[in-house]
Short mmCIF file of C-alpha atoms in Angstrom, two decimals:
data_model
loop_
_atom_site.label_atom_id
_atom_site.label_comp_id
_atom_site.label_asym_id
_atom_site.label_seq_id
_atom_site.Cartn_x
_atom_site.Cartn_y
_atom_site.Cartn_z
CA UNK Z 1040 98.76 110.22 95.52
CA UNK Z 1041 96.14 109.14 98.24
CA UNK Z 1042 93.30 107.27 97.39
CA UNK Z 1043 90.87 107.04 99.94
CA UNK Z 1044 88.29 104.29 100.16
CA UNK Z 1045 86.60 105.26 103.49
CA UNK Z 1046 83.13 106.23 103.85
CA UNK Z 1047 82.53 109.81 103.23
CA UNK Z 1048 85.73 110.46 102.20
CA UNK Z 1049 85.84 114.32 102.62
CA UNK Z 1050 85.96 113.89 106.30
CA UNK Z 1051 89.69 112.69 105.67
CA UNK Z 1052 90.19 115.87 103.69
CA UNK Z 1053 92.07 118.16 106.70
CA UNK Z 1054 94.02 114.88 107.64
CA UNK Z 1055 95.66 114.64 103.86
CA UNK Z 1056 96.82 118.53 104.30
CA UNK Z 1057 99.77 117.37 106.23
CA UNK Z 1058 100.56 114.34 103.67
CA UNK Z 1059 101.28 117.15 101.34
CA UNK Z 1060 100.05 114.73 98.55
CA UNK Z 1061 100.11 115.58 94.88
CA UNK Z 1062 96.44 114.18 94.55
CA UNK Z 1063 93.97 113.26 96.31
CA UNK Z 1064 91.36 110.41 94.94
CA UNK Z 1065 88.42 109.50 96.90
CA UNK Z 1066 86.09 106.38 95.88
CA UNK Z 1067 82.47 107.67 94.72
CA UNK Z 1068 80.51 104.42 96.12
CA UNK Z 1069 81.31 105.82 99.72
CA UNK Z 1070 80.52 109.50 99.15
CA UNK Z 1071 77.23 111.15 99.09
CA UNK Z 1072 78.65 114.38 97.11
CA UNK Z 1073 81.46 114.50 94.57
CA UNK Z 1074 81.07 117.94 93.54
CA UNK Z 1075 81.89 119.22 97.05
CA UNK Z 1076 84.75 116.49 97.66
CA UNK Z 1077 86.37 117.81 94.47
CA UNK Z 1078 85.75 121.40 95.29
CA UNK Z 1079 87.44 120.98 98.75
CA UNK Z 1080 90.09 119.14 97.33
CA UNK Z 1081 91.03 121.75 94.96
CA UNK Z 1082 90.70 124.37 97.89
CA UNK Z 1083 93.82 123.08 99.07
CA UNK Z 1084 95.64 123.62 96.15
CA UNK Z 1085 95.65 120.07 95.56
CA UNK Z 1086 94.96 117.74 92.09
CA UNK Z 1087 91.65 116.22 92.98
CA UNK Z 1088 90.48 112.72 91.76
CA UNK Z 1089 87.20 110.15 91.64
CA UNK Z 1090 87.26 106.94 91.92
CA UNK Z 1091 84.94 104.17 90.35
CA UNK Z 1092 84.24 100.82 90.74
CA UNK Z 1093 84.37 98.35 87.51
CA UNK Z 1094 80.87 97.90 87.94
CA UNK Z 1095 79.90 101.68 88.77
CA UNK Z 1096 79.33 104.07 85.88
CA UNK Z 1097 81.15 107.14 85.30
CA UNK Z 1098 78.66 109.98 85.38
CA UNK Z 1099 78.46 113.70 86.63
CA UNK Z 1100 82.08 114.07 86.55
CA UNK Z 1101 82.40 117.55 88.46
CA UNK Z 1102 84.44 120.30 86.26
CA UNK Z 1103 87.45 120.53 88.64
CA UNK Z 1104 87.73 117.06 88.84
CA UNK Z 1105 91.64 116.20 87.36
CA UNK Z 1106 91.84 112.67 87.49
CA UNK Z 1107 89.03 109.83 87.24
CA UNK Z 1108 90.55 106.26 88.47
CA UNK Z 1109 89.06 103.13 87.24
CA UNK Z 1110 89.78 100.14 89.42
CA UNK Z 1111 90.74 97.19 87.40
CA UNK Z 1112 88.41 94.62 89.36
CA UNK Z 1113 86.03 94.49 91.84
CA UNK Z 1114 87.26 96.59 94.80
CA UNK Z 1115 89.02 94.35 97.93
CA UNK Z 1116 89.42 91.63 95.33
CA UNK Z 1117 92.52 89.63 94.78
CA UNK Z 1118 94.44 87.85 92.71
CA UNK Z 1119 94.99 91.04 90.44
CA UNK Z 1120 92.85 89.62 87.23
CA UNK Z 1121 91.85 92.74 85.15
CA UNK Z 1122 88.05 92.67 84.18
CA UNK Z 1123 87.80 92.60 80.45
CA UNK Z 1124 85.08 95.21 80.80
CA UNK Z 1125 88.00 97.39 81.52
CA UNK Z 1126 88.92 98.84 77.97
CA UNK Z 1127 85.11 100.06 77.20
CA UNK Z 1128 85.68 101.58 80.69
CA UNK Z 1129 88.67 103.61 79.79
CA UNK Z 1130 87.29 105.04 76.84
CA UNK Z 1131 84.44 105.91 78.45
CA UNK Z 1132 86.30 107.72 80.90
CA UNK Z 1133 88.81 109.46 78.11
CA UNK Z 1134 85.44 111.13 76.79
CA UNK Z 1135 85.12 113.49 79.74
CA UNK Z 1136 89.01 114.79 78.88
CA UNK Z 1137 90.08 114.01 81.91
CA UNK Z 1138 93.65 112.23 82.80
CA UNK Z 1139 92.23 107.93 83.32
CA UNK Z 1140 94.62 106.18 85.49
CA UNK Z 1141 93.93 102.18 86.52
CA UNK Z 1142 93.78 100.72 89.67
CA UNK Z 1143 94.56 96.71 89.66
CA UNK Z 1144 95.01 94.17 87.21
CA UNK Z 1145 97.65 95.40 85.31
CA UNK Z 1146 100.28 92.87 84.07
CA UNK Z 1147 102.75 92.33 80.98
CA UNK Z 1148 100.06 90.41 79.39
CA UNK Z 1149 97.48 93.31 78.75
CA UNK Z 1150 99.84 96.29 79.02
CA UNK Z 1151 100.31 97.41 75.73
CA UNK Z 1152 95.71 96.75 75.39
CA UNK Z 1153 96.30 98.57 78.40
CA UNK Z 1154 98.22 101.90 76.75
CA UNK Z 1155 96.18 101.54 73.54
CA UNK Z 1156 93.36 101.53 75.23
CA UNK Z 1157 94.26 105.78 76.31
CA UNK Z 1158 95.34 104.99 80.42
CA UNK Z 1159 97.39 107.96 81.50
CA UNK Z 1160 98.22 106.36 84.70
CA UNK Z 1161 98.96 102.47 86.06
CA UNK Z 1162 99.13 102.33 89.58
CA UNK Z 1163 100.74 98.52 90.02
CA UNK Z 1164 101.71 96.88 93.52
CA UNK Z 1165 101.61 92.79 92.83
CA UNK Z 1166 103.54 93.33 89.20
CA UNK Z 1167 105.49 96.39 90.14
CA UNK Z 1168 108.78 94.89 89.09
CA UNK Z 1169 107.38 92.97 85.93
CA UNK Z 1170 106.33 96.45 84.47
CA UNK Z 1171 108.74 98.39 85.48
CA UNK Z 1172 110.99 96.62 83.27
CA UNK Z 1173 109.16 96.39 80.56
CA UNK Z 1174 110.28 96.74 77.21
CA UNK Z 1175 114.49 96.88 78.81
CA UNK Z 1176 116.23 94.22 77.38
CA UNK Z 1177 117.33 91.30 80.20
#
């Protein structure tokens, strides 16, 4: 997957072709039309994704549109705390019938709110190795 967070995100579009990437996600604060993003996307035979801040809310989700992304905090933010604004987030994203992944914030401590909550998708870098073993006995 490639998520792009560049302004007007579409202009990375021929770029990707060559990544041969599964998906392609681009952020909605930095593009000025998501219909055409995810129209170009899926011109290239590729999945095609939007992005949203915590604070930005999901609306006009374009038809094609495969994934929507929800980024667990406010975007360049660290240390990974999830915003508890998160769960209301997901389900409003699950109502357009669309696969919901997360962005940020996940950790042992809310990952089974996390799953309950509907997420398709965790995409984890600072607790990588924490979830991936979750669940496996030590």
């Amino acid at each position: 997957d490639i998520h792009l967070m560049v302004k007007e995100p579409i202009n990375w579009l021929k770029k990707c072709q060559f990544i041969e990437a599964s998906r392609i996600v681009g952020q909605v604060e930095m593009m000025s039309d998501s219909e055409k993003f995810i129209s170009s996307i899926k011109d290239m035979g590729t999945e095609a994704g939007l992005a949203f801040d915590i604070d930005t809310p999901i609306v006009d989700i374009p038809a094609e549109t495969d994934l929507i992304l929800i980024m667990g905090r406010k975007m360049g933010f660290t240390p990974e705390t999830l915003d508890e604004n998160i769960y209301d987030k997901i389900k409003q994203a699950k109502s357009f019938g669309k696969l919901v992944a997360l962005d940020g914030g996940a950790s042992l401590e809310n990952f089974d709110k996390l799953k309950e909550s509907g997420v398709d998708i965790i995409y984890s870098y600072h607790n990588y190795f924490d979830l991936i073993n979750y669940g496996k006995d030590d």
